[in-house]
Short mmCIF file of C-alpha atoms in Angstrom, two decimals:
data_model
loop_
_atom_site.label_atom_id
_atom_site.label_comp_id
_atom_site.label_asym_id
_atom_site.label_seq_id
_atom_site.Cartn_x
_atom_site.Cartn_y
_atom_site.Cartn_z
CA UNK A 1 0.00 0.00 0.00
CA UNK A 2 2.88 2.33 0.73
CA UNK A 3 4.05 1.85 -2.85
CA UNK A 4 0.56 2.66 -4.11
CA UNK A 5 0.23 5.80 -2.05
CA UNK A 6 3.71 6.95 -3.14
CA UNK A 7 2.88 6.30 -6.79
CA UNK A 8 -0.46 8.10 -6.45
CA UNK A 9 1.19 11.21 -5.06
CA UNK A 10 3.77 11.15 -7.85
CA UNK A 11 1.01 10.71 -10.43
CA UNK A 12 -0.93 13.70 -9.15
CA UNK A 13 2.18 15.91 -9.16
CA UNK A 14 3.04 15.01 -12.74
CA UNK A 15 -0.54 15.51 -13.93
CA UNK A 16 -0.50 18.98 -12.38
CA UNK A 17 2.75 19.83 -14.14
CA UNK A 18 1.42 18.54 -17.47
CA UNK A 19 -1.71 20.68 -17.24
CA UNK A 20 0.35 23.75 -16.32
CA UNK A 21 2.64 23.27 -19.32
CA UNK A 22 -0.14 22.62 -21.82
CA UNK A 23 -1.19 25.56 -24.04
CA UNK A 24 -3.95 27.68 -22.55
CA UNK A 25 -6.22 27.15 -25.55
CA UNK A 26 -5.85 23.33 -25.49
CA UNK A 27 -9.31 21.73 -25.17
CA UNK A 28 -9.98 19.37 -22.27
CA UNK A 29 -10.91 16.63 -24.74
CA UNK A 30 -7.38 16.58 -26.04
CA UNK A 31 -5.85 16.37 -22.55
CA UNK A 32 -8.02 13.51 -21.28
CA UNK A 33 -6.27 10.77 -23.35
CA UNK A 34 -2.94 12.08 -22.11
CA UNK A 35 -4.00 11.87 -18.47
CA UNK A 36 -5.39 8.38 -19.02
CA UNK A 37 -2.07 7.20 -20.42
CA UNK A 38 -0.23 8.73 -17.46
CA UNK A 39 -2.52 6.84 -15.02
CA UNK A 40 -1.79 3.56 -16.74
CA UNK A 41 1.95 4.14 -16.57
CA UNK A 42 1.79 4.64 -12.81
CA UNK A 43 -0.94 2.14 -11.81
CA UNK A 44 0.31 -0.91 -13.72
CA UNK A 45 3.02 -2.57 -11.64
CA UNK A 46 4.34 -4.20 -14.79
CA UNK A 47 5.22 -0.80 -16.14
CA UNK A 48 7.22 0.27 -13.11
CA UNK A 49 10.43 -0.88 -14.74
CA UNK A 50 10.14 1.59 -17.66
CA UNK A 51 12.76 4.27 -17.59
CA UNK A 52 11.54 7.77 -16.95
CA UNK A 53 13.08 8.90 -20.24
CA UNK A 54 10.78 6.57 -22.19
CA UNK A 55 7.77 8.08 -20.45
CA UNK A 56 8.84 11.56 -21.50
CA UNK A 57 9.30 10.41 -25.11
CA UNK A 58 5.80 8.95 -25.14
CA UNK A 59 4.34 12.18 -23.78
CA UNK A 60 6.20 14.29 -26.34
CA UNK A 61 5.05 12.17 -29.26
CA UNK A 62 1.50 12.36 -28.03
CA UNK A 63 1.62 16.16 -27.82
CA UNK A 64 2.98 16.39 -31.37
CA UNK A 65 0.19 14.25 -32.84
CA UNK A 66 -2.86 14.90 -30.72
CA UNK A 67 -2.33 18.61 -30.12
CA UNK A 68 -1.04 19.59 -33.58
CA UNK A 69 -4.44 20.61 -34.82
CA UNK A 70 -4.99 22.90 -31.85
CA UNK A 71 -1.99 25.23 -32.43
CA UNK A 72 -2.96 28.87 -33.13
CA UNK A 73 -1.77 31.42 -35.71
CA UNK A 74 1.80 30.79 -36.87
CA UNK A 75 4.13 32.96 -38.98
CA UNK A 76 6.06 30.84 -41.45
CA UNK A 77 8.57 33.35 -42.86
CA UNK A 78 12.12 32.06 -42.67
CA UNK A 79 14.07 35.04 -44.08
CA UNK A 80 16.99 36.73 -42.30
CA UNK A 81 16.32 38.77 -39.20
CA UNK A 82 18.56 41.56 -40.53
CA UNK A 83 18.27 42.79 -44.11
CA UNK A 84 20.88 45.06 -45.72
CA UNK A 85 19.95 46.97 -48.87
CA UNK A 86 21.47 49.73 -50.96
CA UNK A 87 20.05 53.23 -51.05
CA UNK A 88 17.48 53.67 -53.85
CA UNK A 89 16.62 49.98 -54.14
CA UNK A 90 13.39 48.13 -53.24
CA UNK A 91 13.08 45.64 -50.39
CA UNK A 92 10.43 43.13 -49.33
CA UNK A 93 10.15 42.20 -45.65
CA UNK A 94 8.64 38.73 -45.44
CA UNK A 95 5.64 37.93 -43.26
CA UNK A 96 3.78 34.82 -44.39
CA UNK A 97 1.36 33.16 -41.96
CA UNK A 98 -0.78 30.06 -41.51
CA UNK A 99 -3.92 30.31 -39.37
CA UNK A 100 -5.34 27.43 -37.31
CA UNK A 101 -8.82 25.97 -37.80
CA UNK A 102 -9.67 27.15 -34.31
CA UNK A 103 -8.82 30.75 -35.31
CA UNK A 104 -12.24 32.04 -36.26
CA UNK A 105 -11.96 35.71 -35.41
CA UNK A 106 -11.44 38.68 -37.76
CA UNK A 107 -8.07 38.93 -39.47
CA UNK A 108 -5.96 41.87 -38.29
CA UNK A 109 -2.49 42.62 -39.78
CA UNK A 110 -0.21 45.37 -38.49
CA UNK A 111 3.24 46.63 -39.51
CA UNK A 112 4.93 48.97 -37.07
CA UNK A 113 8.36 50.42 -36.29
CA UNK A 114 9.78 49.26 -32.99
CA UNK A 115 10.95 52.16 -30.87
CA UNK A 116 14.55 51.82 -29.64
CA UNK A 117 13.37 53.40 -26.40
CA UNK A 118 11.46 50.79 -24.45
CA UNK A 119 9.57 53.51 -22.58
CA UNK A 120 7.93 54.74 -25.81
CA UNK A 121 5.22 53.17 -27.91
CA UNK A 122 5.88 51.59 -31.28
CA UNK A 123 4.85 53.61 -34.35
CA UNK A 124 2.11 51.97 -36.42
CA UNK A 125 2.70 52.36 -40.17
CA UNK A 126 0.17 50.27 -42.10
CA UNK A 127 -2.57 47.83 -41.19
CA UNK A 128 -5.18 45.57 -42.77
CA UNK A 129 -8.48 45.09 -40.94
CA UNK A 130 -11.84 43.93 -42.21
CA UNK A 131 -10.62 43.79 -45.80
CA UNK A 132 -9.40 47.44 -45.79
CA UNK A 133 -5.86 48.81 -45.86
CA UNK A 134 -4.96 51.79 -43.66
CA UNK A 135 -1.93 54.12 -43.58
CA UNK A 136 -1.46 55.38 -40.03
CA UNK A 137 1.49 57.76 -40.26
CA UNK A 138 2.74 60.68 -42.31
CA UNK A 139 6.29 59.78 -41.40
CA UNK A 140 8.91 59.56 -44.14
CA UNK A 141 8.98 55.82 -43.56
CA UNK A 142 5.62 55.49 -45.28
CA UNK A 143 7.02 56.78 -48.61
CA UNK A 144 6.89 53.92 -51.08
CA UNK A 145 5.47 51.56 -48.46
CA UNK A 146 2.72 49.00 -49.26
CA UNK A 147 1.78 45.35 -48.90
CA UNK A 148 3.72 43.12 -51.26
CA UNK A 149 0.53 41.40 -52.51
CA UNK A 150 -2.78 42.93 -53.34
CA UNK A 151 -4.76 40.84 -50.84
CA UNK A 152 -2.82 40.18 -47.62
CA UNK A 153 -5.64 37.98 -46.29
CA UNK A 154 -4.43 35.12 -48.50
CA UNK A 155 -1.57 34.20 -46.18
CA UNK A 156 1.08 36.73 -47.27
CA UNK A 157 1.35 39.96 -45.29
CA UNK A 158 4.86 40.85 -46.52
CA UNK A 159 5.78 44.52 -46.66
CA UNK A 160 7.34 46.22 -49.72
CA UNK A 161 9.34 49.46 -49.49
CA UNK A 162 10.47 51.24 -52.67
CA UNK A 163 13.11 53.96 -53.14
CA UNK A 164 14.96 53.22 -49.94
CA UNK A 165 16.64 56.06 -48.06
CA UNK A 166 18.83 56.02 -44.94
CA UNK A 167 15.74 57.12 -43.01
CA UNK A 168 14.13 53.72 -43.67
CA UNK A 169 16.72 52.01 -41.46
CA UNK A 170 14.75 50.66 -38.50
CA UNK A 171 13.38 47.53 -36.85
CA UNK A 172 10.00 46.52 -38.28
CA UNK A 173 7.44 44.25 -36.62
CA UNK A 174 4.75 42.23 -38.37
CA UNK A 175 1.80 41.20 -36.21
CA UNK A 176 -0.94 38.89 -37.50
CA UNK A 177 -3.95 38.28 -35.30
CA UNK A 178 -7.01 36.11 -35.82
CA UNK A 179 -8.66 35.31 -32.52
CA UNK A 180 -7.75 33.39 -30.59
CA UNK A 181 -4.46 32.98 -32.52
CA UNK A 182 -1.80 35.69 -32.76
CA UNK A 183 1.85 35.74 -33.84
CA UNK A 184 4.48 38.35 -34.64
CA UNK A 185 7.93 38.69 -36.23
CA UNK A 186 10.62 41.38 -36.16
CA UNK A 187 12.97 42.28 -39.01
CA UNK A 188 15.80 44.83 -38.91
CA UNK A 189 16.37 46.85 -42.09
CA UNK A 190 19.71 48.59 -42.70
CA UNK A 191 19.89 50.96 -45.69
CA UNK A 192 23.46 51.51 -46.86
CA UNK A 193 25.20 53.57 -49.53
CA UNK A 194 27.15 51.78 -52.23
CA UNK A 195 30.86 52.60 -52.55
CA UNK A 196 31.68 55.32 -55.04
CA UNK A 197 34.21 54.72 -57.81
CA UNK A 198 37.58 54.82 -56.01
CA UNK A 199 40.61 56.84 -57.01
CA UNK A 200 43.91 55.04 -57.63
CA UNK A 201 47.30 56.79 -57.41
CA UNK A 202 50.95 56.02 -56.83
CA UNK A 203 53.38 57.47 -54.30
CA UNK A 204 57.09 57.21 -54.97
CA UNK A 205 59.47 57.66 -57.88
CA UNK A 206 58.81 54.29 -59.46
CA UNK A 207 62.53 53.70 -59.87
CA UNK A 208 63.97 50.21 -59.73
CA UNK A 209 65.32 49.35 -56.28
CA UNK A 210 63.26 51.94 -54.41
CA UNK A 211 60.03 51.61 -52.44
CA UNK A 212 56.71 52.40 -54.11
CA UNK A 213 53.15 52.38 -52.79
CA UNK A 214 49.79 52.22 -54.54
CA UNK A 215 46.76 53.82 -52.92
CA UNK A 216 43.03 53.33 -53.43
CA UNK A 217 40.31 55.42 -51.82
CA UNK A 218 36.53 55.65 -52.22
CA UNK A 219 35.00 59.01 -51.27
CA UNK A 220 31.52 57.65 -50.48
CA UNK A 221 30.05 54.44 -49.15
CA UNK A 222 28.67 53.04 -45.91
CA UNK A 223 31.28 51.43 -43.69
CA UNK A 224 32.86 49.04 -43.37
CA UNK A 225 34.68 49.41 -46.70
CA UNK A 226 37.14 46.70 -47.68
CA UNK A 227 39.90 47.17 -50.28
CA UNK A 228 41.63 44.45 -52.27
CA UNK A 229 44.50 44.85 -54.76
CA UNK A 230 44.98 42.35 -57.60
CA UNK A 231 47.39 42.24 -60.47
CA UNK A 232 45.41 42.33 -63.68
CA UNK A 233 48.23 41.89 -66.19
CA UNK A 234 51.90 41.08 -65.84
CA UNK A 235 51.79 38.06 -63.55
CA UNK A 236 50.90 37.25 -59.94
CA UNK A 237 51.12 39.65 -57.06
CA UNK A 238 54.68 40.40 -55.89
CA UNK A 239 55.68 38.20 -52.98
CA UNK A 240 57.25 41.18 -51.19
CA UNK A 241 54.11 43.31 -51.53
CA UNK A 242 51.93 43.96 -48.47
CA UNK A 243 48.48 45.48 -48.56
CA UNK A 244 46.08 46.93 -46.00
CA UNK A 245 42.44 46.06 -46.60
CA UNK A 246 41.19 48.91 -44.41
CA UNK A 247 43.22 51.77 -45.92
CA UNK A 248 43.60 50.48 -49.50
CA UNK A 249 47.41 50.77 -49.50
CA UNK A 250 49.72 48.38 -51.38
CA UNK A 251 53.43 48.68 -50.50
CA UNK A 252 56.28 47.27 -52.61
CA UNK A 253 59.52 47.66 -50.68
CA UNK A 254 61.99 46.81 -53.47
CA UNK A 255 60.61 47.74 -56.85
CA UNK A 256 61.79 45.92 -59.98
CA UNK A 257 60.88 45.44 -63.64
CA UNK A 258 59.02 42.22 -62.82
CA UNK A 259 56.51 44.18 -60.71
CA UNK A 260 55.46 46.52 -63.52
CA UNK A 261 51.98 46.09 -65.02
CA UNK A 262 48.32 46.93 -64.44
CA UNK A 263 46.92 46.69 -60.93
CA UNK A 264 43.21 46.66 -60.02
CA UNK A 265 41.75 47.83 -56.71
CA UNK A 266 38.27 46.71 -55.62
CA UNK A 267 36.33 48.36 -52.82
CA UNK A 268 33.31 46.54 -51.39
CA UNK A 269 30.74 46.78 -48.65
CA UNK A 270 27.60 44.83 -47.86
CA UNK A 271 25.60 46.31 -50.76
CA UNK A 272 27.99 47.07 -53.63
CA UNK A 273 31.40 46.90 -55.31
CA UNK A 274 33.47 49.36 -57.38
CA UNK A 275 37.01 49.36 -58.74
CA UNK A 276 39.80 51.39 -60.35
CA UNK A 277 43.01 50.56 -62.26
CA UNK A 278 46.54 51.91 -62.41
CA UNK A 279 49.59 51.15 -64.56
CA UNK A 280 52.74 50.69 -62.49
CA UNK A 281 56.01 51.31 -64.33
CA UNK A 282 59.57 50.49 -63.39
CA UNK A 283 62.05 53.13 -64.56
CA UNK A 284 65.83 52.73 -64.62
CA UNK A 285 67.51 54.99 -62.07
CA UNK A 286 69.60 57.82 -63.61
CA UNK A 287 73.43 58.03 -63.51
CA UNK A 288 74.28 59.71 -60.22
CA UNK A 289 77.61 61.10 -61.49
CA UNK A 290 75.84 62.70 -64.42
CA UNK A 291 73.27 64.18 -62.07
CA UNK A 292 76.02 65.75 -59.93
CA UNK A 293 77.84 67.19 -62.95
CA UNK A 294 74.61 68.53 -64.38
CA UNK A 295 73.77 70.16 -61.07
CA UNK A 296 77.15 71.89 -60.86
CA UNK A 297 77.03 73.11 -64.47
CA UNK A 298 73.52 74.37 -64.02
CA UNK A 299 74.50 76.26 -60.88
CA UNK A 300 77.39 77.94 -62.68
CA UNK A 301 75.22 78.96 -65.59
CA UNK A 302 72.70 80.41 -63.20
CA UNK A 303 75.40 82.41 -61.46
CA UNK A 304 76.67 83.76 -64.80
CA UNK A 305 73.19 84.82 -65.77
CA UNK A 306 72.74 86.64 -62.49
CA UNK A 307 76.02 88.52 -62.92
CA UNK A 308 75.14 89.41 -66.52
CA UNK A 309 71.82 90.77 -65.41
CA UNK A 310 73.43 92.92 -62.74
CA UNK A 311 75.96 94.30 -65.25
CA UNK A 312 73.24 95.17 -67.78
CA UNK A 313 71.26 96.89 -65.06
CA UNK A 314 74.24 99.03 -64.07
CA UNK A 315 74.97 99.93 -67.71
CA UNK A 316 71.40 100.97 -68.24
CA UNK A 317 71.33 103.28 -65.24
CA UNK A 318 74.72 105.02 -65.82
CA UNK A 319 73.83 106.95 -69.08
CA UNK A 320 70.88 108.55 -67.36
CA UNK A 321 73.06 110.18 -64.70
CA UNK A 322 75.95 111.44 -66.90
CA UNK A 323 73.96 113.85 -69.17
CA UNK A 324 72.38 115.34 -66.12
CA UNK A 325 75.80 116.11 -64.69
CA UNK A 326 76.97 117.66 -67.93
CA UNK A 327 73.86 119.82 -68.12
CA UNK A 328 74.45 121.11 -64.63
CA UNK A 329 78.03 121.97 -65.52
CA UNK A 330 76.96 123.73 -68.77
CA UNK A 331 74.46 125.91 -66.94
CA UNK A 332 77.05 127.29 -64.58
CA UNK A 333 77.99 131.00 -65.34
CA UNK A 334 81.67 131.68 -65.57
CA UNK A 335 82.98 135.12 -64.67
CA UNK A 336 85.55 135.21 -67.46
CA UNK A 337 83.07 134.24 -70.21
CA UNK A 338 81.43 136.98 -72.32
CA UNK A 339 77.73 137.63 -71.90
CA UNK A 340 75.50 135.88 -74.44
CA UNK A 341 73.97 137.91 -77.21
CA UNK A 342 70.45 139.05 -76.73
CA UNK A 343 67.89 137.74 -79.15
CA UNK A 344 66.20 140.11 -81.66
CA UNK A 345 62.85 139.71 -80.06
CA UNK A 346 64.23 140.92 -76.78
CA UNK A 347 65.72 143.98 -78.45
CA UNK A 348 62.42 144.83 -80.15
CA UNK A 349 60.62 144.66 -76.86
CA UNK A 350 63.27 146.84 -75.32
CA UNK A 351 62.92 149.51 -77.94
CA UNK A 352 59.12 149.54 -77.61
CA UNK A 353 59.41 150.16 -73.89
CA UNK A 354 61.94 152.97 -74.05
CA UNK A 355 63.90 154.90 -76.64
CA UNK A 356 66.82 155.31 -74.34
CA UNK A 357 68.99 152.64 -72.91
CA UNK A 358 72.35 153.32 -71.32
CA UNK A 359 72.71 156.64 -72.97
CA UNK A 360 71.69 155.44 -76.47
CA UNK A 361 68.66 156.98 -78.13
CA UNK A 362 66.51 154.66 -80.29
CA UNK A 363 64.01 155.95 -82.84
CA UNK A 364 60.79 154.23 -83.66
CA UNK A 365 60.70 152.25 -86.84
CA UNK A 366 59.39 154.34 -89.74
CA UNK A 367 60.22 157.74 -88.27
CA UNK A 368 62.22 160.24 -90.35
CA UNK A 369 65.04 160.00 -87.87
CA UNK A 370 65.32 156.25 -88.28
CA UNK A 371 65.26 156.44 -92.02
CA UNK A 372 67.83 159.24 -92.07
CA UNK A 373 65.88 161.42 -94.57
CA UNK A 374 67.86 164.48 -95.46
CA UNK A 375 66.69 167.11 -97.92
CA UNK A 376 64.05 164.84 -99.42
CA UNK A 377 66.56 162.03 -100.29
CA UNK A 378 66.75 158.54 -98.89
CA UNK A 379 70.09 157.78 -97.41
CA UNK A 380 71.78 155.50 -94.97
CA UNK A 381 70.60 155.40 -91.43
CA UNK A 382 71.86 158.00 -89.13
CA UNK A 383 74.85 156.99 -87.13
CA UNK A 384 74.42 159.62 -84.51
CA UNK A 385 71.74 160.30 -81.96
CA UNK A 386 70.48 163.72 -80.94
CA UNK A 387 73.01 163.83 -78.18
CA UNK A 388 75.75 163.58 -80.75
CA UNK A 389 77.10 160.23 -79.45
CA UNK A 390 78.37 157.86 -82.15
CA UNK A 391 76.15 154.79 -82.62
CA UNK A 392 77.30 151.46 -83.95
CA UNK A 393 75.19 149.87 -86.62
CA UNK A 394 74.63 146.10 -86.55
CA UNK A 395 74.54 144.88 -90.13
CA UNK A 396 73.10 141.45 -89.04
CA UNK A 397 69.95 142.68 -87.39
CA UNK A 398 69.67 146.18 -88.90
CA UNK A 399 69.43 147.99 -85.58
CA UNK A 400 71.64 150.18 -83.55
CA UNK A 401 73.39 148.53 -80.70
#
């Protein structure tokens, strides 16, 4: 009897646990066969030798067969939980569902944006209720947003978003409800920018025996950006070359003719790829002795040109100063030099102002005195003035002086 009472207590405990773990919407008719099987396992002494693991396997198989028809609404989408798309493209966020026969209520589908702040409510974007579609927000996220199929009540409530922008990056939640069943799924959308066409350039002289580095850089693109150099023509990549996938730098420490050729750089991120090319040459280094001699000769020529320029500048300035000195010397008045002759115009003006100058009497032009008329005859000019002083006659100008 002690064994029976112990087994009865164990049976009751396990039946209580089974009912607590069963779904809340499981009908009692489906649980009764399970409880009956549990009673048999504990009451029959012949079954006492069964391992406890076998009992659990029997219970699990029963739940999978007998209770399968009682499961509620279930979303069947199996796509990735995080979707990465390029800016400007179109994306479809999957949300397919399968209702249960016991789900007899009205179909209600909702797509909303999950708020990163748990203290705030989620933002409802679009819904489908009673055969009607509703847009619930004027937010920029609703631009180009719609259900992927015309009738979402046919088991596909996927969401389509066209002309993606960085503002569409968010976590979206699909919720499908048909009482008493309900299920939901979250998908994270990340909108990224494709890499722009990179620029390739070389740093270094490109001379044989010296170090040279190739660089590749894309101006735009969502991180992380990865760079990869490949040799397009000329053979495999140099064994001594090292490249950095984060900076896009390829370093060749000891350049040679075998490393010359076309190199291709590819830049990639999660949504796109671009590339550029560059032709790497290997030039023979110049003769160092010739370079030194050329430098010295060039320096000497430059010095000669500078001296020639200075000499020409001095020669150009000297003639300007010498005439000025001579002019100053010519304008000086010497005491032993005779006075310069007065010009005729000055003498005419002198006679018009006064007839007498230093004791010499001048007659006006045209007067009888100036013409020297004597007894009605024309003669030579008078050589005397009224005062009786002899007057010299200047044959060059025709006036008395």
